[in-house]
Amino acid sequence: MDELPTKKQKVVYSKKMIIKRLKKRGPLGYLQFLVKKQGLNTADGTFGWLHEGHFIISKQPSEGWRGFLAEFIYPNGKYVIEFRFIAQILWTIIIFVLLFSFQKGGFIIQTLRMALVGGFIFLLLFEGGRSRYLVQFLPIILILTALSADTAKYNLDKILTAILPKRGF
């Protein structure tokens, strides 16, 4: 497409390629593609940290808490693997809280949910299937998680009580 000289030719080519791909995949194939892309969008709890380029290089070790923090987040840090593990665990907890807080909420919670769904739709339509694009929606995700935690705990307790009587938390 970059080789085409005019905008009109690029638009015609883009439309032609979209129609060709949709015909090739079919409706179910396109739905499978979107599900896979959404999985890629939400898979990485580090949001792609250090996956593309190494723009942070630690020249000399720092002392105190700055040095300790650098060991977790710098590419050459001793504990960068631990950072990734912790980030993935926290991300998994956040996803579970959002999944299990499925009761109707108030206006603010519903608005945040709609914003998050809109963000996911935006990423599915316009971005390339990487978790790093979720960073722009992180404030919504974190606020919604904090506001939904009690509901998620209640729902999970109900599910566990139904499955395992006289159990729960």
mmCIF file with all atom_site columns, C-alpha atoms in Angstrom:
data_model
loop_
_atom_site.group_PDB
_atom_site.id
_atom_site.type_symbol
_atom_site.label_atom_id
_atom_site.label_alt_id
_atom_site.label_comp_id
_atom_site.label_asym_id
_atom_site.label_entity_id
_atom_site.label_seq_id
_atom_site.pdbx_PDB_ins_code
_atom_site.Cartn_x
_atom_site.Cartn_y
_atom_site.Cartn_z
_atom_site.occupancy
_atom_site.B_iso_or_equiv
_atom_site.pdbx_formal_charge
_atom_site.auth_seq_id
_atom_site.auth_comp_id
_atom_site.auth_asym_id
_atom_site.auth_atom_id
_atom_site.pdbx_PDB_model_num
ATOM 1   C CA . MET A 1 1   ? 0.000   0.000   0.000  1.00 0.00 ? 1   MET A CA 1
ATOM 2   C CA . ASP A 1 2   ? 2.904   2.369   0.730  1.00 0.00 ? 2   ASP A CA 1
ATOM 3   C CA . GLU A 1 3   ? 4.007   2.141   -2.888 1.00 0.00 ? 3   GLU A CA 1
ATOM 4   C CA . LEU A 1 4   ? 0.718   3.494   -4.224 1.00 0.00 ? 4   LEU A CA 1
ATOM 5   C CA . PRO A 1 5   ? 1.074   7.186   -5.105 1.00 0.00 ? 5   PRO A CA 1
ATOM 6   C CA . THR A 1 6   ? -2.357  8.665   -4.287 1.00 0.00 ? 6   THR A CA 1
ATOM 7   C CA . LYS A 1 7   ? -4.647  8.504   -1.295 1.00 0.00 ? 7   LYS A CA 1
ATOM 8   C CA . LYS A 1 8   ? -7.543  7.373   -3.475 1.00 0.00 ? 8   LYS A CA 1
ATOM 9   C CA . GLN A 1 9   ? -5.553  4.386   -4.737 1.00 0.00 ? 9   GLN A CA 1
ATOM 10  C CA . LYS A 1 10  ? -4.600  3.476   -1.163 1.00 0.00 ? 10  LYS A CA 1
ATOM 11  C CA . VAL A 1 11  ? -8.233  3.612   -0.029 1.00 0.00 ? 11  VAL A CA 1
ATOM 12  C CA . VAL A 1 12  ? -9.363  1.438   -2.961 1.00 0.00 ? 12  VAL A CA 1
ATOM 13  C CA . TYR A 1 13  ? -6.563  -1.063  -2.261 1.00 0.00 ? 13  TYR A CA 1
ATOM 14  C CA . SER A 1 14  ? -7.379  -1.168  1.472  1.00 0.00 ? 14  SER A CA 1
ATOM 15  C CA . LYS A 1 15  ? -11.066 -1.820  0.831  1.00 0.00 ? 15  LYS A CA 1
ATOM 16  C CA . LYS A 1 16  ? -10.187 -4.537  -1.686 1.00 0.00 ? 16  LYS A CA 1
ATOM 17  C CA . MET A 1 17  ? -7.847  -6.269  0.777  1.00 0.00 ? 17  MET A CA 1
ATOM 18  C CA . ILE A 1 18  ? -10.355 -6.065  3.661  1.00 0.00 ? 18  ILE A CA 1
ATOM 19  C CA . ILE A 1 19  ? -13.085 -7.648  1.518  1.00 0.00 ? 19  ILE A CA 1
ATOM 20  C CA . LYS A 1 20  ? -10.638 -10.318 0.289  1.00 0.00 ? 20  LYS A CA 1
ATOM 21  C CA . ARG A 1 21  ? -9.592  -11.227 3.853  1.00 0.00 ? 21  ARG A CA 1
ATOM 22  C CA . LEU A 1 22  ? -13.178 -11.289 5.144  1.00 0.00 ? 22  LEU A CA 1
ATOM 23  C CA . LYS A 1 23  ? -14.224 -13.586 2.276  1.00 0.00 ? 23  LYS A CA 1
ATOM 24  C CA . LYS A 1 24  ? -11.227 -15.836 2.915  1.00 0.00 ? 24  LYS A CA 1
ATOM 25  C CA . ARG A 1 25  ? -11.865 -16.158 6.670  1.00 0.00 ? 25  ARG A CA 1
ATOM 26  C CA . GLY A 1 26  ? -15.634 -16.056 6.656  1.00 0.00 ? 26  GLY A CA 1
ATOM 27  C CA . PRO A 1 27  ? -17.713 -14.753 9.582  1.00 0.00 ? 27  PRO A CA 1
ATOM 28  C CA . LEU A 1 28  ? -16.628 -17.498 12.003 1.00 0.00 ? 28  LEU A CA 1
ATOM 29  C CA . GLY A 1 29  ? -12.997 -17.169 10.961 1.00 0.00 ? 29  GLY A CA 1
ATOM 30  C CA . TYR A 1 30  ? -13.093 -13.444 11.597 1.00 0.00 ? 30  TYR A CA 1
ATOM 31  C CA . LEU A 1 31  ? -14.725 -14.038 14.989 1.00 0.00 ? 31  LEU A CA 1
ATOM 32  C CA . GLN A 1 32  ? -11.943 -16.536 15.833 1.00 0.00 ? 32  GLN A CA 1
ATOM 33  C CA . PHE A 1 33  ? -9.382  -13.929 14.778 1.00 0.00 ? 33  PHE A CA 1
ATOM 34  C CA . LEU A 1 34  ? -10.967 -11.319 17.079 1.00 0.00 ? 34  LEU A CA 1
ATOM 35  C CA . VAL A 1 35  ? -11.042 -13.740 20.033 1.00 0.00 ? 35  VAL A CA 1
ATOM 36  C CA . LYS A 1 36  ? -7.366  -14.588 19.504 1.00 0.00 ? 36  LYS A CA 1
ATOM 37  C CA . LYS A 1 37  ? -6.482  -10.904 19.173 1.00 0.00 ? 37  LYS A CA 1
ATOM 38  C CA . GLN A 1 38  ? -8.342  -10.055 22.389 1.00 0.00 ? 38  GLN A CA 1
ATOM 39  C CA . GLY A 1 39  ? -6.386  -12.814 24.117 1.00 0.00 ? 39  GLY A CA 1
ATOM 40  C CA . LEU A 1 40  ? -3.143  -11.271 22.880 1.00 0.00 ? 40  LEU A CA 1
ATOM 41  C CA . ASN A 1 41  ? -4.326  -7.829  23.978 1.00 0.00 ? 41  ASN A CA 1
ATOM 42  C CA . THR A 1 42  ? -4.859  -8.974  27.565 1.00 0.00 ? 42  THR A CA 1
ATOM 43  C CA . ALA A 1 43  ? -2.266  -11.742 27.973 1.00 0.00 ? 43  ALA A CA 1
ATOM 44  C CA . ASP A 1 44  ? 0.774   -9.922  29.337 1.00 0.00 ? 44  ASP A CA 1
ATOM 45  C CA . GLY A 1 45  ? 0.704   -8.448  32.827 1.00 0.00 ? 45  GLY A CA 1
ATOM 46  C CA . THR A 1 46  ? 3.917   -6.501  32.164 1.00 0.00 ? 46  THR A CA 1
ATOM 47  C CA . PHE A 1 47  ? 2.230   -4.740  29.212 1.00 0.00 ? 47  PHE A CA 1
ATOM 48  C CA . GLY A 1 48  ? 5.143   -5.657  26.979 1.00 0.00 ? 48  GLY A CA 1
ATOM 49  C CA . TRP A 1 49  ? 7.781   -4.230  29.321 1.00 0.00 ? 49  TRP A CA 1
ATOM 50  C CA . LEU A 1 50  ? 11.241  -4.789  27.814 1.00 0.00 ? 50  LEU A CA 1
ATOM 51  C CA . HIS A 1 51  ? 9.890   -6.769  24.854 1.00 0.00 ? 51  HIS A CA 1
ATOM 52  C CA . GLU A 1 52  ? 10.688  -4.184  22.204 1.00 0.00 ? 52  GLU A CA 1
ATOM 53  C CA . GLY A 1 53  ? 13.956  -2.353  22.489 1.00 0.00 ? 53  GLY A CA 1
ATOM 54  C CA . HIS A 1 54  ? 16.087  -1.868  25.540 1.00 0.00 ? 54  HIS A CA 1
ATOM 55  C CA . PHE A 1 55  ? 15.921  1.852   26.103 1.00 0.00 ? 55  PHE A CA 1
ATOM 56  C CA . ILE A 1 56  ? 16.806  1.702   29.785 1.00 0.00 ? 56  ILE A CA 1
ATOM 57  C CA . ILE A 1 57  ? 20.375  0.763   30.523 1.00 0.00 ? 57  ILE A CA 1
ATOM 58  C CA . SER A 1 58  ? 21.764  0.872   34.032 1.00 0.00 ? 58  SER A CA 1
ATOM 59  C CA . LYS A 1 59  ? 25.240  2.414   33.803 1.00 0.00 ? 59  LYS A CA 1
ATOM 60  C CA . GLN A 1 60  ? 26.163  2.063   37.461 1.00 0.00 ? 60  GLN A CA 1
ATOM 61  C CA . PRO A 1 61  ? 24.345  0.487   40.354 1.00 0.00 ? 61  PRO A CA 1
ATOM 62  C CA . SER A 1 62  ? 22.500  2.908   42.595 1.00 0.00 ? 62  SER A CA 1
ATOM 63  C CA . GLU A 1 63  ? 22.344  2.612   46.344 1.00 0.00 ? 63  GLU A CA 1
ATOM 64  C CA . GLY A 1 64  ? 19.271  2.403   48.550 1.00 0.00 ? 64  GLY A CA 1
ATOM 65  C CA . TRP A 1 65  ? 15.719  1.966   47.343 1.00 0.00 ? 65  TRP A CA 1
ATOM 66  C CA . ARG A 1 66  ? 16.526  3.313   43.852 1.00 0.00 ? 66  ARG A CA 1
ATOM 67  C CA . GLY A 1 67  ? 19.087  0.571   43.349 1.00 0.00 ? 67  GLY A CA 1
ATOM 68  C CA . PHE A 1 68  ? 16.692  -2.052  44.682 1.00 0.00 ? 68  PHE A CA 1
ATOM 69  C CA . LEU A 1 69  ? 13.939  -0.839  42.322 1.00 0.00 ? 69  LEU A CA 1
ATOM 70  C CA . ALA A 1 70  ? 16.371  -0.750  39.399 1.00 0.00 ? 70  ALA A CA 1
ATOM 71  C CA . GLU A 1 71  ? 17.190  -4.412  40.004 1.00 0.00 ? 71  GLU A CA 1
ATOM 72  C CA . PHE A 1 72  ? 13.509  -5.213  39.354 1.00 0.00 ? 72  PHE A CA 1
ATOM 73  C CA . ILE A 1 73  ? 12.762  -3.105  36.281 1.00 0.00 ? 73  ILE A CA 1
ATOM 74  C CA . TYR A 1 74  ? 16.021  -2.646  34.370 1.00 0.00 ? 74  TYR A CA 1
ATOM 75  C CA . PRO A 1 75  ? 16.812  -5.139  31.603 1.00 0.00 ? 75  PRO A CA 1
ATOM 76  C CA . ASN A 1 76  ? 20.068  -6.105  33.304 1.00 0.00 ? 76  ASN A CA 1
ATOM 77  C CA . GLY A 1 77  ? 18.553  -6.191  36.810 1.00 0.00 ? 77  GLY A CA 1
ATOM 78  C CA . LYS A 1 78  ? 18.964  -9.237  39.021 1.00 0.00 ? 78  LYS A CA 1
ATOM 79  C CA . TYR A 1 79  ? 15.235  -9.511  39.711 1.00 0.00 ? 79  TYR A CA 1
ATOM 80  C CA . VAL A 1 80  ? 13.621  -8.650  36.361 1.00 0.00 ? 80  VAL A CA 1
ATOM 81  C CA . ILE A 1 81  ? 12.234  -12.204 36.086 1.00 0.00 ? 81  ILE A CA 1
ATOM 82  C CA . GLU A 1 82  ? 10.638  -11.807 39.513 1.00 0.00 ? 82  GLU A CA 1
ATOM 83  C CA . PHE A 1 83  ? 9.128   -8.490  38.389 1.00 0.00 ? 83  PHE A CA 1
ATOM 84  C CA . ARG A 1 84  ? 7.546   -10.207 35.396 1.00 0.00 ? 84  ARG A CA 1
ATOM 85  C CA . PHE A 1 85  ? 6.203   -13.012 37.585 1.00 0.00 ? 85  PHE A CA 1
ATOM 86  C CA . ILE A 1 86  ? 4.711   -10.615 40.147 1.00 0.00 ? 86  ILE A CA 1
ATOM 87  C CA . ALA A 1 87  ? 3.213   -8.424  37.406 1.00 0.00 ? 87  ALA A CA 1
ATOM 88  C CA . GLN A 1 88  ? 1.589   -11.459 35.776 1.00 0.00 ? 88  GLN A CA 1
ATOM 89  C CA . ILE A 1 89  ? 0.141   -12.648 39.099 1.00 0.00 ? 89  ILE A CA 1
ATOM 90  C CA . LEU A 1 90  ? -1.312  -9.180  39.792 1.00 0.00 ? 90  LEU A CA 1
ATOM 91  C CA . TRP A 1 91  ? -2.702  -8.977  36.255 1.00 0.00 ? 91  TRP A CA 1
ATOM 92  C CA . THR A 1 92  ? -4.351  -12.397 36.659 1.00 0.00 ? 92  THR A CA 1
ATOM 93  C CA . ILE A 1 93  ? -5.972  -11.274 39.918 1.00 0.00 ? 93  ILE A CA 1
ATOM 94  C CA . ILE A 1 94  ? -7.249  -8.108  38.217 1.00 0.00 ? 94  ILE A CA 1
ATOM 95  C CA . ILE A 1 95  ? -8.728  -10.131 35.339 1.00 0.00 ? 95  ILE A CA 1
ATOM 96  C CA . PHE A 1 96  ? -10.449 -12.516 37.790 1.00 0.00 ? 96  PHE A CA 1
ATOM 97  C CA . VAL A 1 97  ? -11.884 -9.621  39.801 1.00 0.00 ? 97  VAL A CA 1
ATOM 98  C CA . LEU A 1 98  ? -13.282 -8.060  36.630 1.00 0.00 ? 98  LEU A CA 1
ATOM 99  C CA . LEU A 1 99  ? -14.696 -11.399 35.451 1.00 0.00 ? 99  LEU A CA 1
ATOM 100 C CA . PHE A 1 100 ? -16.382 -12.262 38.750 1.00 0.00 ? 100 PHE A CA 1
ATOM 101 C CA . SER A 1 101 ? -17.903 -8.819  39.371 1.00 0.00 ? 101 SER A CA 1
ATOM 102 C CA . PHE A 1 102 ? -20.700 -9.399  36.925 1.00 0.00 ? 102 PHE A CA 1
ATOM 103 C CA . GLN A 1 103 ? -23.628 -7.997  38.917 1.00 0.00 ? 103 GLN A CA 1
ATOM 104 C CA . LYS A 1 104 ? -25.232 -4.752  37.935 1.00 0.00 ? 104 LYS A CA 1
ATOM 105 C CA . GLY A 1 105 ? -23.399 -1.838  39.499 1.00 0.00 ? 105 GLY A CA 1
ATOM 106 C CA . GLY A 1 106 ? -24.108 1.824   39.960 1.00 0.00 ? 106 GLY A CA 1
ATOM 107 C CA . PHE A 1 107 ? -23.678 4.557   37.380 1.00 0.00 ? 107 PHE A CA 1
ATOM 108 C CA . ILE A 1 108 ? -19.918 4.929   37.893 1.00 0.00 ? 108 ILE A CA 1
ATOM 109 C CA . ILE A 1 109 ? -19.206 1.203   37.643 1.00 0.00 ? 109 ILE A CA 1
ATOM 110 C CA . GLN A 1 110 ? -21.399 0.851   34.557 1.00 0.00 ? 110 GLN A CA 1
ATOM 111 C CA . THR A 1 111 ? -19.698 3.856   32.956 1.00 0.00 ? 111 THR A CA 1
ATOM 112 C CA . LEU A 1 112 ? -16.260 2.391   33.660 1.00 0.00 ? 112 LEU A CA 1
ATOM 113 C CA . ARG A 1 113 ? -17.353 -0.968  32.238 1.00 0.00 ? 113 ARG A CA 1
ATOM 114 C CA . MET A 1 114 ? -18.603 0.713   29.081 1.00 0.00 ? 114 MET A CA 1
ATOM 115 C CA . ALA A 1 115 ? -15.338 2.652   28.788 1.00 0.00 ? 115 ALA A CA 1
ATOM 116 C CA . LEU A 1 116 ? -13.384 -0.591  29.140 1.00 0.00 ? 116 LEU A CA 1
ATOM 117 C CA . VAL A 1 117 ? -15.538 -2.394  26.574 1.00 0.00 ? 117 VAL A CA 1
ATOM 118 C CA . GLY A 1 118 ? -15.105 0.589   24.248 1.00 0.00 ? 118 GLY A CA 1
ATOM 119 C CA . GLY A 1 119 ? -11.360 0.443   24.802 1.00 0.00 ? 119 GLY A CA 1
ATOM 120 C CA . PHE A 1 120 ? -11.294 -3.268  23.975 1.00 0.00 ? 120 PHE A CA 1
ATOM 121 C CA . ILE A 1 121 ? -13.332 -2.676  20.812 1.00 0.00 ? 121 ILE A CA 1
ATOM 122 C CA . PHE A 1 122 ? -10.957 0.132   19.824 1.00 0.00 ? 122 PHE A CA 1
ATOM 123 C CA . LEU A 1 123 ? -7.970  -2.170  20.272 1.00 0.00 ? 123 LEU A CA 1
ATOM 124 C CA . LEU A 1 124 ? -9.649  -4.943  18.297 1.00 0.00 ? 124 LEU A CA 1
ATOM 125 C CA . LEU A 1 125 ? -10.370 -2.632  15.387 1.00 0.00 ? 125 LEU A CA 1
ATOM 126 C CA . PHE A 1 126 ? -7.318  -0.390  15.255 1.00 0.00 ? 126 PHE A CA 1
ATOM 127 C CA . GLU A 1 127 ? -4.334  -1.812  17.133 1.00 0.00 ? 127 GLU A CA 1
ATOM 128 C CA . GLY A 1 128 ? -2.025  -4.755  16.665 1.00 0.00 ? 128 GLY A CA 1
ATOM 129 C CA . GLY A 1 129 ? -2.814  -7.350  19.330 1.00 0.00 ? 129 GLY A CA 1
ATOM 130 C CA . ARG A 1 130 ? -0.260  -6.425  21.992 1.00 0.00 ? 130 ARG A CA 1
ATOM 131 C CA . SER A 1 131 ? -0.764  -5.855  25.689 1.00 0.00 ? 131 SER A CA 1
ATOM 132 C CA . ARG A 1 132 ? 1.249   -2.647  25.651 1.00 0.00 ? 132 ARG A CA 1
ATOM 133 C CA . TYR A 1 133 ? -1.721  -0.844  24.119 1.00 0.00 ? 133 TYR A CA 1
ATOM 134 C CA . LEU A 1 134 ? -3.745  -1.512  27.284 1.00 0.00 ? 134 LEU A CA 1
ATOM 135 C CA . VAL A 1 135 ? -1.627  0.962   29.240 1.00 0.00 ? 135 VAL A CA 1
ATOM 136 C CA . GLN A 1 136 ? -3.856  3.811   28.072 1.00 0.00 ? 136 GLN A CA 1
ATOM 137 C CA . PHE A 1 137 ? -6.835  2.074   29.696 1.00 0.00 ? 137 PHE A CA 1
ATOM 138 C CA . LEU A 1 138 ? -5.007  1.133   32.904 1.00 0.00 ? 138 LEU A CA 1
ATOM 139 C CA . PRO A 1 139 ? -6.599  3.899   35.030 1.00 0.00 ? 139 PRO A CA 1
ATOM 140 C CA . ILE A 1 140 ? -10.055 2.632   34.052 1.00 0.00 ? 140 ILE A CA 1
ATOM 141 C CA . ILE A 1 141 ? -9.045  -0.969  34.760 1.00 0.00 ? 141 ILE A CA 1
ATOM 142 C CA . LEU A 1 142 ? -7.552  -0.187  38.165 1.00 0.00 ? 142 LEU A CA 1
ATOM 143 C CA . ILE A 1 143 ? -10.456 1.999   39.331 1.00 0.00 ? 143 ILE A CA 1
ATOM 144 C CA . LEU A 1 144 ? -13.005 -0.556  38.118 1.00 0.00 ? 144 LEU A CA 1
ATOM 145 C CA . THR A 1 145 ? -11.088 -3.351  39.858 1.00 0.00 ? 145 THR A CA 1
ATOM 146 C CA . ALA A 1 146 ? -11.016 -1.453  43.145 1.00 0.00 ? 146 ALA A CA 1
ATOM 147 C CA . LEU A 1 147 ? -14.737 -0.641  42.955 1.00 0.00 ? 147 LEU A CA 1
ATOM 148 C CA . SER A 1 148 ? -15.676 -4.201  41.940 1.00 0.00 ? 148 SER A CA 1
ATOM 149 C CA . ALA A 1 149 ? -13.560 -6.236  44.371 1.00 0.00 ? 149 ALA A CA 1
ATOM 150 C CA . ASP A 1 150 ? -16.345 -6.670  46.975 1.00 0.00 ? 150 ASP A CA 1
ATOM 151 C CA . THR A 1 151 ? -18.827 -7.843  44.344 1.00 0.00 ? 151 THR A CA 1
ATOM 152 C CA . ALA A 1 152 ? -16.283 -10.254 42.891 1.00 0.00 ? 152 ALA A CA 1
ATOM 153 C CA . LYS A 1 153 ? -15.558 -11.716 46.339 1.00 0.00 ? 153 LYS A CA 1
ATOM 154 C CA . TYR A 1 154 ? -19.285 -12.121 47.019 1.00 0.00 ? 154 TYR A CA 1
ATOM 155 C CA . ASN A 1 155 ? -19.927 -13.805 43.648 1.00 0.00 ? 155 ASN A CA 1
ATOM 156 C CA . LEU A 1 156 ? -16.927 -16.092 43.951 1.00 0.00 ? 156 LEU A CA 1
ATOM 157 C CA . ASP A 1 157 ? -18.023 -17.086 47.454 1.00 0.00 ? 157 ASP A CA 1
ATOM 158 C CA . LYS A 1 158 ? -21.517 -17.909 46.136 1.00 0.00 ? 158 LYS A CA 1
ATOM 159 C CA . ILE A 1 159 ? -20.053 -20.030 43.339 1.00 0.00 ? 159 ILE A CA 1
ATOM 160 C CA . LEU A 1 160 ? -17.696 -21.878 45.663 1.00 0.00 ? 160 LEU A CA 1
ATOM 161 C CA . THR A 1 161 ? -20.476 -22.452 48.199 1.00 0.00 ? 161 THR A CA 1
ATOM 162 C CA . ALA A 1 162 ? -22.678 -23.947 45.470 1.00 0.00 ? 162 ALA A CA 1
ATOM 163 C CA . ILE A 1 163 ? -19.887 -26.205 44.256 1.00 0.00 ? 163 ILE A CA 1
ATOM 164 C CA . LEU A 1 164 ? -18.363 -27.054 47.640 1.00 0.00 ? 164 LEU A CA 1
ATOM 165 C CA . PRO A 1 165 ? -21.014 -26.809 50.358 1.00 0.00 ? 165 PRO A CA 1
ATOM 166 C CA . LYS A 1 166 ? -19.871 -25.355 53.684 1.00 0.00 ? 166 LYS A CA 1
ATOM 167 C CA . ARG A 1 167 ? -16.770 -24.010 52.006 1.00 0.00 ? 167 ARG A CA 1
ATOM 168 C CA . GLY A 1 168 ? -15.891 -20.590 50.714 1.00 0.00 ? 168 GLY A CA 1
ATOM 169 C CA . PHE A 1 169 ? -13.979 -17.639 52.015 1.00 0.00 ? 169 PHE A CA 1
#
